[in-house]
Coordinates of C-alpha atoms in Angstrom, one line a residue:
M23 CA 19.9 -10.9 23.5
N24 CA 17.8 -9.2 20.9
K25 CA 15.8 -5.9 21.8
H26 CA 12.7 -7.7 21.2
F27 CA 10.6 -4.9 22.9
F28 CA 11.1 -2.5 20.4
F29 CA 9.6 -4.3 17.7
F30 CA 7.0 -5.4 19.9
F31 CA 6.1 -1.9 20.1
L32 CA 5.9 -1.0 16.6
I33 CA 4.0 -4.2 15.8
V34 CA 1.4 -3.6 18.4
F35 CA 1.1 0.0 17.2
N36 CA 0.5 -0.8 13.7
M37 CA -2.0 -3.1 14.6
S38 CA -3.7 -0.7 16.7
I39 CA -3.9 2.2 14.3
F40 CA -3.6 0.7 10.7
A41 CA -5.8 -2.2 11.1
Q42 CA -9.2 -1.1 9.4
P43 CA -12.2 -3.3 9.7
K44 CA -13.7 -5.1 6.5
I45 CA -16.1 -2.5 4.8
D46 CA -16.2 -2.8 1.3
S47 CA -14.8 -5.5 -1.4
I48 CA -11.6 -4.1 -1.6
E49 CA -10.9 -5.0 2.3
Y50 CA -12.7 -8.2 1.7
Y51 CA -10.3 -9.5 -1.1
M52 CA -7.3 -8.2 0.9
E53 CA -8.5 -10.5 3.6
K54 CA -8.7 -13.5 1.4
K55 CA -5.4 -12.5 -0.1
E56 CA -7.0 -12.2 -3.5
L57 CA -5.0 -9.1 -4.4
I58 CA -5.5 -9.3 -7.9
K59 CA -9.0 -9.5 -7.7
G60 CA -9.1 -6.5 -5.3
L61 CA -6.7 -4.3 -7.6
N62 CA -9.1 -5.2 -10.3
Y63 CA -12.0 -4.4 -8.5
A64 CA -10.4 -0.9 -7.2
K65 CA -9.7 0.1 -10.9
T66 CA -12.9 -0.7 -12.0
K67 CA -14.3 1.7 -9.2
S68 CA -11.8 4.6 -9.6
E69 CA -12.3 4.9 -13.2
Y70 CA -16.3 5.0 -12.3
Y71 CA -15.7 7.4 -9.7
F72 CA -13.6 9.8 -11.8
Q73 CA -16.0 9.5 -15.1
Q74 CA -18.8 10.5 -12.6
N75 CA -17.0 13.2 -11.1
Q76 CA -17.0 11.9 -7.4
F77 CA -13.6 13.3 -7.1
D78 CA -13.7 12.5 -3.1
K79 CA -14.5 8.9 -3.4
F80 CA -11.9 8.7 -6.2
C81 CA -9.4 9.7 -4.1
R82 CA -10.3 7.3 -1.0
I83 CA -10.1 4.5 -3.4
S84 CA -6.8 5.5 -5.1
V85 CA -5.2 5.3 -1.7
K86 CA -6.7 1.8 -1.1
K87 CA -5.2 1.2 -4.8
A88 CA -2.0 2.2 -3.7
K89 CA -1.7 0.1 -0.7
I90 CA -2.6 -3.1 -2.9
Y91 CA 0.2 -2.1 -5.3
G92 CA 2.8 -1.5 -2.0
Q93 CA 1.5 -5.3 -1.0
L94 CA 2.3 -6.2 -4.5
N95 CA 5.7 -4.6 -4.0
D96 CA 5.1 -2.4 -6.9
H97 CA 5.9 0.8 -5.2
D98 CA 6.1 2.7 -8.7
K99 CA 2.8 2.1 -9.6
A100 CA 1.8 2.8 -6.0
L101 CA 3.3 6.3 -6.0
S102 CA 2.1 7.2 -9.5
T103 CA -1.4 6.3 -8.0
L104 CA -1.1 8.5 -5.1
F105 CA 0.3 11.3 -6.9
K106 CA -2.8 11.2 -9.5
A107 CA -5.2 11.2 -6.4
L108 CA -3.1 14.2 -5.1
A109 CA -3.5 16.2 -8.2
V110 CA -7.2 15.6 -8.4
S111 CA -7.7 16.4 -4.9
E112 CA -5.6 19.6 -5.1
K113 CA -7.3 20.5 -8.3
N114 CA -11.0 20.1 -6.6
K115 CA -9.7 21.9 -3.2
L116 CA -10.7 18.8 -1.6
K117 CA -10.1 17.7 2.1
G118 CA -7.8 14.7 3.1
N119 CA -4.8 15.4 1.5
A120 CA -3.1 14.4 4.7
E121 CA -4.0 11.0 4.3
I122 CA -2.5 10.9 0.7
L123 CA 0.7 12.6 1.4
E124 CA 1.4 10.3 4.5
Q125 CA 0.9 7.4 2.3
I126 CA 3.4 8.8 -0.2
G127 CA 5.9 9.3 2.7
T128 CA 5.2 5.8 3.6
R129 CA 6.3 4.8 -0.1
Y130 CA 9.3 6.6 0.2
S131 CA 10.2 5.2 3.5
I132 CA 9.7 1.6 2.0
I133 CA 12.1 2.4 -0.8
R134 CA 14.5 3.9 1.6
D135 CA 14.4 7.5 0.3
S136 CA 14.3 9.0 3.6
T137 CA 14.6 12.7 2.6
K138 CA 11.3 12.5 0.5
A139 CA 9.6 10.4 3.2
F140 CA 10.5 13.3 5.8
K141 CA 9.3 15.9 3.3
N142 CA 5.7 14.3 2.5
Y143 CA 5.3 13.5 6.0
Y144 CA 6.0 17.2 7.3
K145 CA 3.3 18.4 4.5
A146 CA 0.9 15.8 5.8
L147 CA 1.6 17.1 9.3
N148 CA 0.7 20.7 8.2
I149 CA -2.5 20.1 6.6
G150 CA -3.5 17.5 9.4
L151 CA -3.0 20.1 12.0
K152 CA -4.9 22.7 9.8
E153 CA -7.9 20.2 9.2
K154 CA -8.0 18.6 12.4
D155 CA -7.7 15.4 11.1
T156 CA -7.0 13.3 14.3
A157 CA -6.5 10.0 12.4
S158 CA -3.8 11.3 9.8
L159 CA -2.1 12.9 12.7
I160 CA -1.7 9.7 14.6
H161 CA -0.1 8.2 11.5
V162 CA 2.2 10.7 10.7
Y163 CA 3.1 11.3 14.4
H164 CA 3.9 7.8 14.4
N165 CA 6.1 7.7 11.2
L166 CA 8.1 10.6 12.1
F167 CA 8.5 9.1 15.4
R168 CA 9.7 5.7 13.5
L169 CA 12.0 7.4 11.2
N170 CA 13.7 9.7 13.6
T171 CA 14.3 6.8 15.9
E172 CA 15.8 5.2 13.0
K173 CA 18.3 8.0 12.6
N174 CA 19.0 8.3 16.3
L175 CA 17.4 11.9 16.1
D176 CA 16.1 13.6 19.1
S177 CA 13.2 14.7 17.4
S178 CA 11.8 11.5 17.9
Y179 CA 10.9 12.2 21.6
K180 CA 8.7 15.0 20.3
Y181 CA 6.8 13.1 18.1
M182 CA 6.1 10.2 20.3
V183 CA 4.9 12.5 23.1
K184 CA 2.4 14.1 20.4
K185 CA 1.1 10.9 19.6
Y186 CA 0.7 9.6 22.9
E187 CA -1.4 12.7 23.6
L188 CA -3.6 11.7 20.7
D189 CA -4.1 8.4 22.0
R190 CA -5.1 9.7 25.7
G191 CA -7.6 11.9 23.9
S192 CA -9.4 8.5 22.3
K193 CA -9.4 7.2 26.2
S194 CA -8.0 4.0 25.1
I195 CA -6.8 1.8 27.9
S196 CA -4.9 -0.5 26.0
G197 CA -3.5 2.4 23.6
I198 CA -2.2 4.1 27.2
S199 CA -0.7 0.9 28.2
F200 CA 1.3 0.5 25.3
S201 CA 2.4 4.0 25.1
Y202 CA 3.9 3.6 28.5
N203 CA 5.9 0.8 27.0
N204 CA 6.9 2.7 24.1
Y205 CA 8.5 5.0 26.5
F206 CA 10.3 2.1 28.0
C207 CA 11.5 1.6 24.4
Y208 CA 12.6 4.9 23.8
Y209 CA 14.6 5.3 26.9
T210 CA 16.3 2.0 26.4
L211 CA 17.5 2.6 23.2
K212 CA 18.7 5.8 24.4
G213 CA 21.0 4.4 26.9
E214 CA 19.0 5.4 29.8
P215 CA 17.8 2.1 31.1
E216 CA 16.7 3.3 34.9
L217 CA 14.5 5.9 33.5
A218 CA 13.4 3.5 30.9
K219 CA 12.2 1.2 33.7
T220 CA 10.1 3.9 35.6
Y221 CA 7.9 3.6 32.5
L222 CA 7.9 0.0 32.4
D223 CA 6.7 0.1 36.1
S224 CA 3.7 2.5 35.1
C225 CA 3.0 -0.2 32.3
Y226 CA 2.9 -2.8 34.6
N227 CA 0.8 -1.2 37.4
F228 CA -1.8 0.4 34.7
S229 CA -2.2 -3.0 33.1
L230 CA -2.6 -4.7 36.7
K231 CA -5.1 -2.0 37.4
H232 CA -7.2 -2.9 34.1
K233 CA -6.4 -6.4 34.4
L234 CA -4.8 -6.2 30.9
N235 CA -3.0 -9.7 31.1
K236 CA -1.6 -9.3 27.5
S237 CA 0.0 -6.0 28.8
I238 CA 1.2 -7.4 32.0
I239 CA 2.9 -10.4 30.0
S240 CA 4.6 -8.0 27.6
S241 CA 5.7 -5.8 30.7
L242 CA 7.1 -8.9 32.6
S243 CA 8.8 -10.1 29.5
N244 CA 10.6 -6.5 29.1
L245 CA 11.3 -6.5 32.6
G246 CA 13.1 -10.0 32.4
Y247 CA 15.2 -8.3 29.5
Y248 CA 15.8 -5.5 31.7
Y249 CA 17.5 -7.3 34.3
M250 CA 19.4 -9.5 31.7
E251 CA 20.8 -6.8 29.5
S252 CA 20.9 -3.9 31.9
K253 CA 21.8 -5.4 35.3
N254 CA 23.2 -8.8 34.5
D255 CA 20.7 -10.2 37.4
F256 CA 20.2 -13.4 35.3
K257 CA 18.7 -15.1 38.6
K258 CA 16.1 -12.3 38.5
A259 CA 15.2 -12.4 35.2
T260 CA 14.8 -16.3 35.4
E261 CA 12.3 -15.8 38.4
I262 CA 10.3 -13.3 36.3
F263 CA 10.0 -15.6 33.2
H264 CA 8.9 -18.7 35.7
K265 CA 6.3 -16.1 37.2
I266 CA 4.8 -15.5 33.9
I267 CA 4.4 -19.2 33.1
T268 CA 3.2 -19.9 36.5
D269 CA 0.7 -16.9 37.0
Y270 CA -0.6 -16.2 33.7
K271 CA -0.7 -19.7 32.3
S272 CA -4.3 -19.3 30.8
D273 CA -3.3 -16.4 28.9
L274 CA 0.0 -17.4 27.3
T275 CA -0.1 -18.8 23.8
S276 CA 2.6 -21.3 22.3
I277 CA 4.3 -18.4 20.8
D278 CA 4.6 -17.0 24.3
Y279 CA 6.0 -20.3 25.7
V280 CA 8.7 -20.3 22.7
D281 CA 9.6 -16.8 23.7
I282 CA 9.8 -17.3 27.4
Y283 CA 11.7 -20.5 26.7
L284 CA 14.5 -18.9 24.6
N285 CA 14.9 -16.4 27.5
L286 CA 15.3 -19.3 29.9
V287 CA 17.6 -21.1 27.9
Y288 CA 19.8 -18.0 27.4
S289 CA 19.3 -16.9 31.1
Y290 CA 20.6 -20.5 32.3
E291 CA 23.5 -20.3 30.1
K292 CA 24.6 -17.2 31.7
Q293 CA 24.3 -19.3 34.9
K294 CA 26.0 -21.9 33.5
D295 CA 23.1 -24.2 34.3
Y296 CA 23.8 -26.0 30.7
K297 CA 21.4 -28.9 31.9
K298 CA 18.0 -26.5 32.2
A299 CA 19.3 -24.7 29.1
N300 CA 19.3 -28.0 26.9
Y301 CA 16.2 -29.0 28.5
Y302 CA 14.4 -25.8 27.0
N303 CA 16.2 -26.3 23.7
T304 CA 14.8 -29.7 23.4
L305 CA 11.4 -28.3 23.4
H306 CA 12.3 -26.1 20.4
Q307 CA 13.7 -29.2 18.4
E308 CA 10.2 -31.1 19.2
Y309 CA 8.2 -28.4 18.0
K310 CA 10.5 -28.1 14.6
E311 CA 10.0 -32.0 14.1
K312 CA 6.2 -31.6 14.9
L313 CA 5.6 -28.7 12.5
Y314 CA 7.5 -30.1 9.4
N315 CA 4.7 -32.7 8.5
E316 CA 2.1 -29.9 9.5
K317 CA 3.5 -27.4 7.2
I318 CA 3.1 -30.0 4.4
Y319 CA -0.3 -31.0 5.8
D320 CA -1.2 -26.8 5.2
K321 CA -0.1 -27.1 1.6
V322 CA -2.0 -30.2 0.9
Q323 CA -5.3 -28.3 2.5
E324 CA -4.5 -25.2 0.8
I325 CA -4.9 -27.4 -2.4
E326 CA -7.9 -29.2 -1.2
T327 CA -9.6 -25.8 -0.3
K328 CA -9.1 -24.6 -3.8
Y329 CA -10.1 -27.6 -5.4
E330 CA -13.5 -27.5 -3.4
I331 CA -14.0 -23.7 -4.2
D332 CA -13.2 -24.7 -8.0
K333 CA -15.6 -27.7 -7.8
V334 CA -18.3 -25.3 -6.6
E335 CA -17.8 -22.8 -9.3
N336 CA -17.6 -25.7 -12.0
E337 CA -20.5 -27.2 -10.9
F338 CA -22.6 -23.6 -11.0
K339 CA -21.2 -23.0 -14.7
E340 CA -22.2 -26.4 -16.0
K341 CA -26.1 -26.2 -14.2
S342 CA -26.2 -22.7 -15.9
R343 CA -25.2 -24.1 -19.0
H344 CA -27.7 -26.6 -19.0
L345 CA -30.3 -24.2 -17.7
V346 CA -29.3 -22.0 -21.0
E347 CA -29.6 -25.3 -23.2
N348 CA -33.2 -26.1 -21.7
E349 CA -34.2 -22.2 -22.6
N350 CA -33.0 -22.3 -26.3
R351 CA -34.7 -25.5 -26.9
N352 CA -38.1 -24.4 -25.3
K353 CA -37.7 -21.1 -27.4
K354 CA -37.6 -23.4 -30.5
I355 CA -40.5 -25.3 -29.5
I356 CA -42.6 -22.2 -28.5
F357 CA -41.6 -20.8 -32.2
I358 CA -42.4 -23.8 -33.8
F359 CA -46.1 -23.8 -32.2
V360 CA -46.6 -20.3 -32.8
A361 CA -45.8 -20.7 -36.6
L362 CA -48.3 -23.6 -36.8
F363 CA -51.1 -22.5 -34.6
G364 CA -51.1 -18.6 -35.0
F365 CA -54.8 -18.6 -33.1
S366 CA -52.8 -19.7 -30.3
L367 CA -50.3 -16.9 -30.5
V368 CA -51.4 -15.3 -27.0
L369 CA -51.4 -18.5 -25.3
F370 CA -48.3 -19.4 -26.2
Y371 CA -46.7 -15.9 -25.6
F372 CA -47.8 -16.2 -21.8
F373 CA -46.3 -19.7 -21.7
Y374 CA -43.2 -18.2 -23.1
Q375 CA -43.0 -15.7 -20.6
N376 CA -43.8 -17.7 -17.6
L377 CA -41.2 -20.2 -18.6
Q378 CA -38.7 -17.4 -18.7
L379 CA -39.6 -16.3 -15.4
K380 CA -39.3 -19.7 -13.6
Q381 CA -36.0 -20.3 -15.2
R382 CA -34.4 -17.0 -14.0
N383 CA -35.9 -17.7 -10.6
K384 CA -34.1 -20.9 -10.8
I385 CA -31.1 -19.2 -11.7
K386 CA -31.3 -16.6 -9.0
E387 CA -31.9 -19.6 -6.6
L388 CA -29.1 -21.4 -7.7
D389 CA -26.7 -18.6 -7.8
S390 CA -27.9 -17.7 -4.2
E391 CA -27.0 -21.4 -3.2
I392 CA -23.6 -21.4 -4.9
Q393 CA -22.8 -18.2 -3.6
E394 CA -23.4 -19.1 -0.2
N395 CA -21.4 -22.5 -0.8
I396 CA -18.5 -20.2 -2.0
I397 CA -18.4 -17.9 1.2
N398 CA -18.7 -21.0 3.5
A399 CA -15.7 -22.8 1.4
S400 CA -13.8 -19.1 1.5
I401 CA -14.5 -18.9 5.2
D402 CA -13.7 -22.5 6.0
G403 CA -10.2 -22.2 4.0
Q404 CA -9.7 -18.8 5.6
E405 CA -10.1 -20.4 9.2
L406 CA -8.1 -23.1 8.7
E407 CA -5.5 -21.2 6.8
R408 CA -5.0 -18.9 10.2
K409 CA -4.9 -21.6 12.4
K410 CA -2.2 -23.7 10.5
L411 CA -0.5 -20.3 9.5
A412 CA -0.2 -19.5 13.2
E413 CA 1.0 -23.0 14.2
V414 CA 3.4 -23.1 11.5
L415 CA 5.0 -19.8 12.5
H416 CA 5.0 -20.7 16.1
D417 CA 6.3 -24.1 15.9
N418 CA 8.4 -24.3 12.9
I419 CA 9.9 -21.1 11.8
S420 CA 10.0 -19.7 15.2
A421 CA 11.7 -23.0 16.5
L422 CA 14.2 -22.7 13.7
L423 CA 14.9 -18.9 14.6
S424 CA 15.5 -19.9 18.3
S425 CA 17.8 -23.0 17.5
A426 CA 19.9 -20.9 15.4
S427 CA 20.2 -18.3 18.2
L428 CA 21.2 -20.9 20.6
H429 CA 23.8 -22.4 18.5
L430 CA 25.3 -19.0 18.3
S431 CA 24.9 -18.5 21.9
A432 CA 26.7 -21.7 22.5
F433 CA 29.5 -20.6 20.1
L434 CA 30.0 -17.4 21.8
V435 CA 30.4 -18.9 25.2
G436 CA 33.4 -20.8 24.2
Q437 CA 34.8 -17.5 22.9
N438 CA 35.8 -16.0 26.0
N439 CA 36.1 -12.3 25.9
H440 CA 36.6 -12.3 22.0
Q441 CA 33.1 -12.3 20.5
P442 CA 33.0 -11.6 16.9
E443 CA 30.9 -8.5 16.1
E444 CA 29.3 -10.6 13.1
I445 CA 28.1 -13.1 15.2
L446 CA 26.4 -10.9 17.5
K447 CA 24.9 -9.1 14.6
A448 CA 23.5 -12.5 13.4
R449 CA 22.1 -13.3 16.5
S450 CA 20.4 -9.9 17.1
L451 CA 18.6 -10.4 13.5
L452 CA 17.7 -14.2 14.2
K453 CA 16.0 -12.6 17.4
E454 CA 14.4 -9.9 15.6
A455 CA 12.8 -12.2 12.8
H456 CA 12.0 -14.3 16.0
D457 CA 9.8 -11.8 17.7
K458 CA 8.2 -10.4 14.5
V459 CA 7.0 -14.3 13.6
R460 CA 5.9 -14.5 17.2
D461 CA 3.5 -11.2 16.9
L462 CA 2.1 -11.9 13.9
S463 CA 1.2 -15.4 15.0
H464 CA -0.6 -13.8 18.1
E465 CA -3.1 -11.9 15.8
L466 CA -4.0 -15.2 13.6
V467 CA -5.7 -17.1 16.0
P468 CA -7.1 -16.4 19.5
P469 CA -5.1 -18.8 21.6
V470 CA -7.8 -18.5 24.6
L471 CA -10.3 -20.3 22.2
A472 CA -7.9 -23.1 21.4
K473 CA -6.8 -23.8 25.0
L474 CA -9.8 -22.8 27.1
G475 CA -12.7 -23.1 24.9
L476 CA -15.7 -21.0 23.7
Y477 CA -16.9 -19.8 27.0
H478 CA -13.4 -18.0 28.1
A479 CA -12.6 -16.7 24.5
I480 CA -16.2 -15.1 24.1
Q481 CA -15.6 -13.6 27.8
D482 CA -11.9 -12.5 27.0
L483 CA -13.5 -11.1 23.5
C484 CA -16.2 -8.8 25.6
E485 CA -13.7 -7.6 28.1
K486 CA -11.2 -6.6 25.3
N487 CA -14.1 -4.6 23.3
S488 CA -15.4 -2.8 26.3
N489 CA -14.3 0.5 27.1
S490 CA -15.4 4.0 28.4
I491 CA -18.1 4.4 25.6
I492 CA -19.7 0.8 25.4
Y493 CA -19.8 -2.1 27.8
F494 CA -20.3 -5.7 26.9
T495 CA -21.6 -8.1 29.3
F496 CA -21.7 -12.0 28.8
N497 CA -23.7 -14.6 30.2
Y498 CA -23.5 -18.5 29.6
Y499 CA -26.2 -20.9 30.8
G500 CA -24.3 -24.1 31.0
S501 CA -20.6 -25.5 32.2
N502 CA -17.9 -23.1 31.9
E503 CA -15.6 -26.1 31.1
K504 CA -17.7 -27.2 28.4
R505 CA -15.9 -27.8 25.2
Y506 CA -17.6 -28.5 22.0
N507 CA -16.0 -29.8 18.5
E508 CA -13.2 -27.7 17.6
E509 CA -14.5 -26.5 14.4
F510 CA -17.8 -25.8 15.8
E511 CA -16.2 -23.4 18.2
I512 CA -14.1 -21.6 15.8
K513 CA -17.2 -21.1 13.4
I514 CA -19.1 -19.7 16.4
Y515 CA -16.4 -17.9 17.9
F516 CA -15.7 -15.7 14.3
I517 CA -19.8 -15.1 14.0
I518 CA -20.1 -13.4 17.2
T519 CA -16.7 -11.4 16.6
E520 CA -18.2 -10.3 13.4
L521 CA -21.4 -9.3 15.3
I522 CA -19.7 -7.5 17.9
N523 CA -17.7 -5.5 15.0
N524 CA -21.0 -4.6 13.6
I525 CA -22.3 -3.1 16.8
L526 CA -18.9 -1.1 17.4
K527 CA -18.8 0.1 13.8
H528 CA -22.4 1.1 13.3
S529 CA -24.5 0.9 16.4
K530 CA -23.5 3.9 18.3
A531 CA -24.5 1.7 21.4
T532 CA -23.4 2.0 25.1
I533 CA -24.3 -1.6 26.0
G534 CA -23.7 -4.8 24.5
N535 CA -25.2 -8.1 26.0
I536 CA -24.2 -11.6 24.8
T537 CA -25.9 -14.7 26.0
L538 CA -25.1 -18.4 25.3
E539 CA -27.7 -21.1 26.4
E540 CA -27.3 -24.8 26.0
R541 CA -30.8 -26.5 25.8
N542 CA -31.8 -29.8 24.4
N543 CA -28.6 -30.4 22.5
Q544 CA -28.7 -26.8 21.0
L545 CA -26.8 -23.7 21.2
I546 CA -28.9 -20.5 21.5
I547 CA -27.1 -17.1 20.7
N548 CA -28.6 -13.9 21.8
I549 CA -26.6 -10.7 20.7
E550 CA -28.6 -7.4 21.9
D551 CA -27.5 -3.9 21.7
N552 CA -29.1 -0.5 22.8
G553 CA -27.9 1.4 19.7
N554 CA -29.7 3.3 16.9
G555 CA -30.8 0.1 15.2
F556 CA -32.2 -0.1 11.6
D557 CA -35.1 -1.3 9.7
S558 CA -34.8 -4.9 9.4
T559 CA -37.8 -5.2 7.2
K560 CA -35.6 -4.0 4.1
T561 CA -33.3 -6.2 2.4
Q562 CA -30.8 -3.5 1.9
A563 CA -30.1 -3.5 5.7
D564 CA -27.9 -6.8 5.0
G565 CA -24.4 -5.6 4.9
F566 CA -21.8 -8.1 3.3
G567 CA -20.8 -8.8 7.1
L568 CA -24.5 -10.2 7.9
T569 CA -24.7 -11.8 4.6
Q570 CA -21.8 -13.9 5.5
I571 CA -23.0 -14.7 9.0
K572 CA -26.3 -16.2 7.5
A573 CA -24.6 -18.3 5.1
R574 CA -22.4 -19.5 7.9
V575 CA -25.4 -20.2 10.3
K576 CA -27.3 -21.8 7.1
S577 CA -24.3 -24.2 6.6
L578 CA -24.6 -25.2 10.2
K579 CA -28.1 -26.0 9.8
G580 CA -29.0 -23.3 12.2
R581 CA -31.5 -20.4 12.4
I582 CA -31.0 -16.7 12.9
T583 CA -33.5 -14.1 13.1
I584 CA -32.9 -10.0 13.1
S585 CA -35.0 -7.7 15.0
S586 CA -34.3 -4.2 14.9
K587 CA -36.0 -0.6 14.2
I588 CA -34.8 2.7 14.0
D589 CA -33.7 4.2 17.3
T590 CA -34.9 1.0 19.2
G591 CA -31.5 -1.2 19.3
T592 CA -31.0 -4.5 17.7
L593 CA -31.5 -8.0 18.7
I594 CA -29.9 -10.9 16.9
Y595 CA -31.3 -14.4 17.8
I596 CA -29.4 -17.8 16.4
K597 CA -30.0 -21.2 17.4
L598 CA -27.9 -24.1 15.9
H599 CA -27.6 -27.7 16.5
I600 CA -24.5 -29.0 18.7
P601 CA -22.5 -31.2 16.7
K602 CA -20.8 -34.6 18.4
R603 CA -17.2 -34.1 19.4

């Protein structure tokens, strides 16, 4: 049985502290996985900042550029970029070197040079403490804990505690919950299962108190693992896994079920109930066959999406070419008339200027329309890719890994007391891969949206984003069980998600209200906050996020109104026609 809880801890922690909001074109390109475009953009901007002596901005964008090189597995260029930024920062005596050094340490860690990784992490630690850079310190403590844990060093405990203290300072309920889980992981790896269980109990009780169902499910899953691996009480473990399925059915995703089924297969095998073990194994095989065809469909859809985007761009180029040709032809006509009728020179001049202005306006309007179509096509492709990728990860890859692990387990049953170490290691690696695939798919598509619909998904979104700083309320005037067209629900969900992210990032609000009302076959959405607001009469108030939202609402044949003033909060009103299912 793989120690899946340990890898769950690492993935969740990385998501919670390293995931950044989409704030500029680099993040936008990385989100779309257009790394080359993002890299070219970063190069252009970094050269501009360097030439303008804006060294602080140069260093920040250099860190982002290095991250893109890292995703492209070009760690040499990533290190070169970071060292250049470090030299510029040190020469100009800038702050923020902790982040650069932490990223250098991470690059060395990736290429397995732990000596240099430690060296740079310690430098970043000293600077972060001196400058009181909490964000960088959290990253550094995490990486030092990770490296010390990999090498089984006692120092890992110290850094885990320091990281936890900073998490507590941020008053993050989910962060505290996962920190308890981290302690469970640490003591389990140290061979102290009973002490580890006390922290697991704390995690479970804390999650129950704050109704963190995902954390509850994780705690129960780890508890089942505890009884299987530490107590050899497979009957108790089976009861816990069935409790998860029974009590938290509405919160479970398909990936959760696959993980639970895998544990049940293993547990039933240990109880020699092979009939039930085979039953759950059959479920894995069904998912495998189902998603083989969907994987092919996903590739086809990816090609179709690219075709649609190329088609829109080609149409824009063709129309622009015709407009340019028309403009050139009109110029010739005007010049002929000027030569023949010198007396009408002024008249034709004004006509020429007016004609050019109209053509420029047409090009601008066409460009705006094409850009909206490109944005909508890109978002549609992104949403579809997220959905299909999550399903492929869960139903195909996860099923394959689980099936392979089951075969290895079945083989070991017949080996009596002789269990080859290579087989045990292979089974452990398969389960490690399975858990990583499972957790990745959790982040791609909100399962509550697919299972329960828009009402429950928005309610869950408000609960997750509410904390001691801001509280979100949700009101829905209609049937809680009402389901809309699946594509419509996904689009509405991500529109509301982006607006909530804007409130969290920019408004400094303490209260956010989300209201959905169905009236005359129309869905009316009101999103309001009591934050610092902005001057909505100025066009520059529209960020890229609002531009995307406006383009999406327009594509749905809807209407959006933004009302805001400085220090008076913001009200966003959206009215959409509800499509037929």
